[in-house]
Amino acid sequence: MPSKITAPMLREMKRKGEKISMITAYDAAFARLADEAGVDAILVGDSLGNVMLGYHTTLPVSMEAMVHHTRAVASSPRRALIISDMPFGSYQASPEDAVRAAVELVKAGAEVVKLEGPYHEAIRAITRAGIPVFGHVGMTPQSVNLFGGHKVQGRNGRGQPVIEAAKTVDEAGAIGMVLELVPRALACEITRSVGCATIGIGAGPECDGQVLVMHDMLGLGEGDFKHSKFYAKLGEQVVAAFKQYSDEVKSGAFPDAEHSFEDRP
Ligand code: KIV
């Protein structure tokens, strides 16, 4: 089995030009499959609010939900690095809040915590507490109301605030950062200028790695996003399987003798 991926290894992978693969997962079953596939990092994203719980945004996702799903993903030892999102409201008010929330996620099994935006003090305080931090800049979904939707950020000469945010996150000591929905050239410039690893989603191929939301890439969700790619259409297969099962129950074809128990002689 290849060696366990640790937080310090991400900078090393960046240095060597070795691309980093990351995928979201929210439960033990899919975390095991991602690990088996050799994915480097599993993100317990607060996107679980959208894809698992049916919310329109990530804003209602609670600390309790993040702890619950982190515990499931981390229930077995994983080769992949386990990163958990800090939910909206858990780190914005003060670095003290941020440390408390990060500790809770680590106790649930997270090896790294991720927060959105240039929260320099929070990143430093969590890191001082011995917890590696991942940043997230560009389109940060917890600020969806400020942006007026899930829109590409830093277009049309407005890249400077994204560059500044990335610099702040890097200088604060983050081990990596997600670059979400930013033009390719901007992501490339940021990737070259920061020491930590950049993981893109809708940010082009020059990032140090890529992340996709599991449901989007497996065809399990309702979305068809330009930044994502269908690696499977599992939704269609699931509907076909459910339909066949339902039809067989109604016709009496299931369960047959093979799937029934007889009295022992
Ligand atoms: O919550 C999430 O899934 C994320 C990814 C979009 C990077 O933050």
mmCIF file of C-alpha atoms and ligand atoms in Angstrom:
data_model
loop_
_atom_site.group_PDB
_atom_site.id
_atom_site.type_symbol
_atom_site.label_atom_id
_atom_site.label_comp_id
_atom_site.label_asym_id
_atom_site.label_seq_id
_atom_site.Cartn_x
_atom_site.Cartn_y
_atom_site.Cartn_z
ATOM 1 C CA MET A 1 0.000 0.000 0.000
ATOM 2 C CA PRO A 2 1.423 3.420 -0.926
ATOM 3 C CA SER A 3 2.370 5.585 2.047
ATOM 4 C CA LYS A 4 -0.090 7.663 4.008
ATOM 5 C CA ILE A 5 -0.517 11.194 2.656
ATOM 6 C CA THR A 6 0.285 13.770 5.329
ATOM 7 C CA ALA A 7 -0.191 17.535 5.396
ATOM 8 C CA PRO A 8 3.526 18.411 4.922
ATOM 9 C CA MET A 9 3.644 16.128 1.863
ATOM 10 C CA LEU A 10 1.451 18.536 -0.125
ATOM 11 C CA ARG A 11 4.165 21.231 -0.273
ATOM 12 C CA GLU A 12 6.662 18.532 -1.236
ATOM 13 C CA MET A 13 4.366 17.300 -4.035
ATOM 14 C CA LYS A 14 4.046 20.883 -5.285
ATOM 15 C CA ARG A 15 7.838 21.281 -5.223
ATOM 16 C CA LYS A 16 8.292 18.105 -7.251
ATOM 17 C CA GLY A 17 5.520 19.041 -9.711
ATOM 18 C CA GLU A 18 3.496 15.982 -8.672
ATOM 19 C CA LYS A 19 -0.223 16.726 -9.173
ATOM 20 C CA ILE A 20 -2.546 16.285 -6.193
ATOM 21 C CA SER A 21 -5.971 14.648 -6.613
ATOM 22 C CA MET A 22 -8.765 15.523 -4.203
ATOM 23 C CA ILE A 23 -12.404 14.491 -4.118
ATOM 24 C CA THR A 24 -15.243 15.198 -1.725
ATOM 25 C CA ALA A 25 -16.809 12.360 0.255
ATOM 26 C CA TYR A 26 -19.274 12.441 3.093
ATOM 27 C CA ASP A 27 -19.603 8.883 4.350
ATOM 28 C CA ALA A 28 -17.555 5.766 5.068
ATOM 29 C CA ALA A 29 -18.618 3.870 1.919
ATOM 30 C CA PHE A 30 -17.469 6.476 -0.591
ATOM 31 C CA ALA A 31 -14.407 7.431 1.473
ATOM 32 C CA ARG A 32 -13.290 3.797 1.276
ATOM 33 C CA LEU A 33 -13.807 3.771 -2.510
ATOM 34 C CA ALA A 34 -11.902 7.044 -2.966
ATOM 35 C CA ASP A 35 -9.076 5.674 -0.845
ATOM 36 C CA GLU A 36 -9.030 2.421 -2.809
ATOM 37 C CA ALA A 37 -8.799 4.449 -6.034
ATOM 38 C CA GLY A 38 -5.652 6.164 -4.726
ATOM 39 C CA VAL A 39 -7.087 9.685 -4.458
ATOM 40 C CA ASP A 40 -4.619 11.788 -2.419
ATOM 41 C CA ALA A 41 -7.051 13.815 -0.317
ATOM 42 C CA ILE A 42 -10.676 13.446 0.733
ATOM 43 C CA LEU A 43 -12.532 16.657 1.463
ATOM 44 C CA VAL A 44 -15.515 16.418 3.788
ATOM 45 C CA GLY A 45 -16.922 19.515 2.132
ATOM 46 C CA ASP A 46 -19.720 21.647 3.492
ATOM 47 C CA SER A 47 -21.101 21.017 -0.019
ATOM 48 C CA LEU A 48 -22.746 18.149 1.858
ATOM 49 C CA GLY A 49 -25.444 20.752 2.529
ATOM 50 C CA ASN A 50 -26.195 20.859 -1.211
ATOM 51 C CA VAL A 51 -25.578 17.307 -2.339
ATOM 52 C CA MET A 52 -26.566 15.281 0.733
ATOM 53 C CA LEU A 53 -29.061 17.455 2.602
ATOM 54 C CA GLY A 54 -30.824 19.283 -0.244
ATOM 55 C CA TYR A 55 -30.043 22.866 0.879
ATOM 56 C CA HIS A 56 -29.677 25.603 -1.753
ATOM 57 C CA THR A 57 -26.443 26.908 -0.217
ATOM 58 C CA THR A 58 -23.802 25.748 2.278
ATOM 59 C CA LEU A 59 -24.860 28.426 4.774
ATOM 60 C CA PRO A 60 -27.204 26.286 6.931
ATOM 61 C CA VAL A 61 -24.638 23.498 7.412
ATOM 62 C CA SER A 62 -24.019 23.053 11.151
ATOM 63 C CA MET A 63 -20.952 22.087 13.131
ATOM 64 C CA GLU A 64 -22.882 19.025 14.270
ATOM 65 C CA ALA A 65 -23.344 17.914 10.629
ATOM 66 C CA MET A 66 -19.659 18.455 9.824
ATOM 67 C CA VAL A 67 -18.601 16.447 12.882
ATOM 68 C CA HIS A 68 -21.073 13.662 12.034
ATOM 69 C CA HIS A 69 -19.853 13.284 8.424
ATOM 70 C CA THR A 70 -16.167 13.736 9.319
ATOM 71 C CA ARG A 71 -16.484 10.917 11.842
ATOM 72 C CA ALA A 72 -17.994 8.650 9.147
ATOM 73 C CA VAL A 73 -15.259 9.442 6.595
ATOM 74 C CA ALA A 74 -12.509 8.957 9.196
ATOM 75 C CA SER A 75 -14.055 5.807 10.683
ATOM 76 C CA SER A 76 -11.262 3.638 9.229
ATOM 77 C CA PRO A 77 -7.601 4.498 8.712
ATOM 78 C CA ARG A 78 -7.214 6.138 5.300
ATOM 79 C CA ARG A 79 -4.203 6.604 3.048
ATOM 80 C CA ALA A 80 -5.784 9.822 1.783
ATOM 81 C CA LEU A 81 -5.406 13.025 3.763
ATOM 82 C CA ILE A 82 -8.734 13.885 5.406
ATOM 83 C CA ILE A 83 -9.703 17.554 5.215
ATOM 84 C CA SER A 84 -12.895 18.912 6.793
ATOM 85 C CA ASP A 85 -14.642 22.159 6.047
ATOM 86 C CA MET A 86 -15.266 24.585 8.877
ATOM 87 C CA PRO A 87 -18.944 25.509 8.537
ATOM 88 C CA PHE A 88 -20.242 29.052 8.081
ATOM 89 C CA GLY A 89 -20.202 30.922 11.403
ATOM 90 C CA SER A 90 -17.602 28.727 13.086
ATOM 91 C CA TYR A 91 -14.511 30.903 12.431
ATOM 92 C CA GLN A 92 -15.534 34.357 11.187
ATOM 93 C CA ALA A 93 -16.125 36.052 14.561
ATOM 94 C CA SER A 94 -12.783 35.394 16.265
ATOM 95 C CA PRO A 95 -9.600 33.297 16.139
ATOM 96 C CA GLU A 96 -10.679 31.759 19.481
ATOM 97 C CA ASP A 97 -13.927 30.482 17.917
ATOM 98 C CA ALA A 98 -11.895 29.196 14.988
ATOM 99 C CA VAL A 99 -9.520 27.193 17.196
ATOM 100 C CA ARG A 100 -12.420 25.684 19.173
ATOM 101 C CA ALA A 101 -14.208 24.619 15.950
ATOM 102 C CA ALA A 102 -11.021 23.231 14.398
ATOM 103 C CA VAL A 103 -10.299 21.177 17.527
ATOM 104 C CA GLU A 104 -13.808 19.707 17.363
ATOM 105 C CA LEU A 105 -13.272 18.603 13.745
ATOM 106 C CA VAL A 106 -9.880 17.083 14.565
ATOM 107 C CA LYS A 107 -11.431 15.125 17.446
ATOM 108 C CA ALA A 108 -13.915 13.768 14.866
ATOM 109 C CA GLY A 109 -11.033 12.582 12.660
ATOM 110 C CA ALA A 110 -10.052 15.525 10.424
ATOM 111 C CA GLU A 111 -6.324 15.828 9.753
ATOM 112 C CA VAL A 112 -6.628 19.274 8.189
ATOM 113 C CA VAL A 113 -9.385 21.906 8.438
ATOM 114 C CA LYS A 114 -10.448 24.208 5.601
ATOM 115 C CA LEU A 115 -11.873 27.698 5.856
ATOM 116 C CA GLU A 116 -12.916 30.261 3.254
ATOM 117 C CA GLY A 117 -11.440 33.718 2.762
ATOM 118 C CA PRO A 118 -8.358 35.659 3.919
ATOM 119 C CA TYR A 119 -8.726 35.006 7.673
ATOM 120 C CA HIS A 120 -5.061 35.578 8.524
ATOM 121 C CA GLU A 121 -5.439 35.537 12.321
ATOM 122 C CA ALA A 122 -7.697 32.480 12.368
ATOM 123 C CA ILE A 123 -5.320 30.513 10.119
ATOM 124 C CA ARG A 124 -2.351 31.446 12.330
ATOM 125 C CA ALA A 125 -4.180 30.613 15.558
ATOM 126 C CA ILE A 126 -5.377 27.202 14.320
ATOM 127 C CA THR A 127 -1.905 26.394 12.995
ATOM 128 C CA ARG A 128 -0.383 27.432 16.374
ATOM 129 C CA ALA A 129 -2.745 24.918 17.981
ATOM 130 C CA GLY A 130 -1.051 22.198 15.909
ATOM 131 C CA ILE A 131 -3.722 21.855 13.236
ATOM 132 C CA PRO A 132 -2.844 22.279 9.545
ATOM 133 C CA VAL A 133 -5.152 24.646 7.663
ATOM 134 C CA PHE A 134 -6.351 24.707 4.058
ATOM 135 C CA GLY A 135 -7.553 27.998 2.593
ATOM 136 C CA HIS A 136 -10.178 28.642 -0.080
ATOM 137 C CA VAL A 137 -10.255 31.743 -2.289
ATOM 138 C CA GLY A 138 -11.996 32.931 -5.464
ATOM 139 C CA MET A 139 -15.641 31.885 -5.421
ATOM 140 C CA THR A 140 -16.140 31.082 -1.757
ATOM 141 C CA PRO A 141 -19.623 29.564 -1.455
ATOM 142 C CA GLN A 142 -20.160 30.805 2.117
ATOM 143 C CA SER A 143 -20.072 34.362 0.656
ATOM 144 C CA VAL A 144 -22.631 33.561 -2.053
ATOM 145 C CA ASN A 145 -24.913 36.394 -0.969
ATOM 146 C CA LEU A 146 -22.099 38.920 -1.203
ATOM 147 C CA PHE A 147 -21.215 37.716 -4.717
ATOM 148 C CA GLY A 148 -24.860 37.559 -5.837
ATOM 149 C CA GLY A 149 -24.563 33.925 -6.930
ATOM 150 C CA HIS A 150 -21.990 31.252 -7.706
ATOM 151 C CA LYS A 151 -20.058 33.389 -10.208
ATOM 152 C CA VAL A 152 -16.531 33.279 -11.600
ATOM 153 C CA GLN A 153 -14.363 35.704 -9.585
ATOM 154 C CA GLY A 154 -11.432 37.877 -10.714
ATOM 155 C CA ARG A 155 -12.506 38.357 -14.338
ATOM 156 C CA ASN A 156 -12.081 41.472 -16.467
ATOM 157 C CA GLY A 157 -9.053 42.909 -14.685
ATOM 158 C CA ARG A 158 -10.554 42.321 -11.237
ATOM 159 C CA GLY A 159 -8.009 39.685 -10.194
ATOM 160 C CA GLN A 160 -6.178 41.774 -7.571
ATOM 161 C CA PRO A 161 -8.506 41.002 -4.613
ATOM 162 C CA VAL A 162 -8.174 37.262 -5.364
ATOM 163 C CA ILE A 163 -4.367 37.577 -5.547
ATOM 164 C CA GLU A 164 -4.326 39.504 -2.252
ATOM 165 C CA ALA A 165 -6.551 36.901 -0.560
ATOM 166 C CA ALA A 166 -4.315 34.053 -1.786
ATOM 167 C CA LYS A 167 -1.181 35.862 -0.518
ATOM 168 C CA THR A 168 -2.780 36.405 2.892
ATOM 169 C CA VAL A 169 -3.732 32.737 3.181
ATOM 170 C CA ASP A 170 -0.238 31.620 2.116
ATOM 171 C CA GLU A 171 1.565 34.042 4.438
ATOM 172 C CA ALA A 172 -0.638 32.978 7.353
ATOM 173 C CA GLY A 173 0.809 29.467 7.035
ATOM 174 C CA ALA A 174 -1.868 27.482 5.200
ATOM 175 C CA ILE A 175 -0.620 24.182 3.778
ATOM 176 C CA GLY A 176 -2.736 24.591 0.668
ATOM 177 C CA MET A 177 -5.703 26.419 -0.764
ATOM 178 C CA VAL A 178 -8.650 25.730 -3.012
ATOM 179 C CA LEU A 179 -8.979 28.133 -5.962
ATOM 180 C CA GLU A 180 -12.608 28.024 -7.018
ATOM 181 C CA LEU A 181 -14.084 29.485 -10.211
ATOM 182 C CA VAL A 182 -11.273 31.831 -11.234
ATOM 183 C CA PRO A 183 -9.847 32.406 -14.731
ATOM 184 C CA ARG A 184 -7.060 30.017 -15.685
ATOM 185 C CA ALA A 185 -4.397 32.751 -16.085
ATOM 186 C CA LEU A 186 -5.151 34.146 -12.636
ATOM 187 C CA ALA A 187 -4.989 30.683 -11.022
ATOM 188 C CA CYS A 188 -1.681 30.100 -12.825
ATOM 189 C CA GLU A 189 -0.230 33.373 -11.503
ATOM 190 C CA ILE A 190 -1.342 32.542 -7.942
ATOM 191 C CA THR A 191 0.003 28.984 -8.171
ATOM 192 C CA ARG A 192 3.424 30.303 -9.220
ATOM 193 C CA SER A 193 3.522 32.975 -6.519
ATOM 194 C CA VAL A 194 2.498 31.014 -3.410
ATOM 195 C CA GLY A 195 4.506 28.389 -1.512
ATOM 196 C CA CYS A 196 1.517 26.263 -0.575
ATOM 197 C CA ALA A 197 -0.292 23.897 -2.914
ATOM 198 C CA THR A 198 -3.201 25.226 -4.971
ATOM 199 C CA ILE A 199 -6.100 22.893 -5.675
ATOM 200 C CA GLY A 200 -8.363 24.088 -8.457
ATOM 201 C CA ILE A 201 -12.052 23.647 -9.126
ATOM 202 C CA GLY A 202 -12.937 25.598 -12.236
ATOM 203 C CA ALA A 203 -9.465 27.193 -12.133
ATOM 204 C CA GLY A 204 -7.643 25.518 -15.012
ATOM 205 C CA PRO A 205 -4.924 22.882 -15.320
ATOM 206 C CA GLU A 206 -1.945 24.855 -13.978
ATOM 207 C CA CYS A 207 -3.036 24.459 -10.345
ATOM 208 C CA ASP A 208 -0.997 22.018 -8.233
ATOM 209 C CA GLY A 209 -4.005 19.715 -8.019
ATOM 210 C CA GLN A 210 -7.724 19.444 -8.660
ATOM 211 C CA VAL A 211 -10.842 18.804 -6.595
ATOM 212 C CA LEU A 212 -14.332 17.836 -7.733
ATOM 213 C CA VAL A 213 -17.546 17.334 -5.834
ATOM 214 C CA MET A 214 -18.212 13.595 -5.843
ATOM 215 C CA HIS A 215 -21.882 13.840 -6.794
ATOM 216 C CA ASP A 216 -21.106 16.094 -9.779
ATOM 217 C CA MET A 217 -18.428 13.834 -11.264
ATOM 218 C CA LEU A 218 -20.365 10.608 -10.672
ATOM 219 C CA GLY A 219 -23.584 11.949 -12.169
ATOM 220 C CA LEU A 220 -25.393 11.542 -8.859
ATOM 221 C CA GLY A 221 -26.541 15.154 -8.578
ATOM 222 C CA GLU A 222 -28.803 17.361 -10.648
ATOM 223 C CA GLY A 223 -26.095 19.739 -11.832
ATOM 224 C CA ASP A 224 -24.142 19.780 -15.098
ATOM 225 C CA PHE A 225 -21.388 22.305 -14.449
ATOM 226 C CA LYS A 226 -18.833 23.657 -16.936
ATOM 227 C CA HIS A 227 -16.050 23.218 -14.375
ATOM 228 C CA SER A 228 -16.899 19.574 -13.686
ATOM 229 C CA LYS A 229 -16.800 16.415 -15.810
ATOM 230 C CA PHE A 230 -18.927 13.278 -15.724
ATOM 231 C CA TYR A 231 -16.612 10.333 -15.044
ATOM 232 C CA ALA A 232 -19.696 8.145 -14.611
ATOM 233 C CA LYS A 233 -23.470 8.475 -14.872
ATOM 234 C CA LEU A 234 -24.329 6.540 -11.727
ATOM 235 C CA GLY A 235 -27.635 8.364 -11.271
ATOM 236 C CA GLU A 236 -29.031 6.705 -14.408
ATOM 237 C CA GLN A 237 -27.801 3.279 -13.249
ATOM 238 C CA VAL A 238 -29.318 3.773 -9.797
ATOM 239 C CA VAL A 239 -32.723 4.702 -11.254
ATOM 240 C CA ALA A 240 -32.613 1.648 -13.564
ATOM 241 C CA ALA A 241 -31.722 -0.648 -10.631
ATOM 242 C CA PHE A 242 -34.453 0.815 -8.391
ATOM 243 C CA LYS A 243 -36.988 0.459 -11.220
ATOM 244 C CA GLN A 244 -36.059 -3.180 -11.919
ATOM 245 C CA TYR A 245 -36.300 -3.985 -8.201
ATOM 246 C CA SER A 246 -39.684 -2.266 -7.862
ATOM 247 C CA ASP A 247 -41.028 -4.034 -10.985
ATOM 248 C CA GLU A 248 -39.792 -7.428 -9.714
ATOM 249 C CA VAL A 249 -41.386 -6.917 -6.287
ATOM 250 C CA LYS A 250 -44.700 -6.076 -7.945
ATOM 251 C CA SER A 251 -44.540 -9.017 -10.372
ATOM 252 C CA GLY A 252 -43.407 -11.459 -7.653
ATOM 253 C CA ALA A 253 -40.129 -12.183 -9.468
ATOM 254 C CA PHE A 254 -38.194 -11.078 -6.378
ATOM 255 C CA PRO A 255 -37.398 -12.750 -4.070
ATOM 256 C CA ASP A 256 -37.046 -16.088 -5.882
ATOM 257 C CA ALA A 257 -35.871 -19.415 -4.413
ATOM 258 C CA GLU A 258 -32.225 -18.368 -4.675
ATOM 259 C CA HIS A 259 -32.822 -15.424 -2.359
ATOM 260 C CA SER A 260 -35.110 -17.235 0.135
ATOM 261 C CA PHE A 261 -34.392 -19.531 3.103
ATOM 262 C CA GLU A 262 -35.796 -23.036 3.526
ATOM 263 C CA ASP A 263 -36.251 -24.824 6.851
ATOM 264 C CA ARG A 264 -33.226 -27.023 7.668
ATOM 265 C CA PRO A 265 -34.078 -30.772 7.343
HETATM 266 O O1 KIV B 1 -17.459 22.083 0.118
HETATM 267 C C1 KIV B 1 -16.851 21.707 -0.907
HETATM 268 O O2 KIV B 1 -17.145 20.676 -1.527
HETATM 269 C C2 KIV B 1 -15.760 22.538 -1.375
HETATM 270 C C3 KIV B 1 -15.230 22.247 -2.752
HETATM 271 C C4 KIV B 1 -16.073 22.928 -3.747
HETATM 272 C C5 KIV B 1 -13.830 22.635 -2.886
HETATM 273 O O3 KIV B 1 -15.334 23.426 -0.699
#
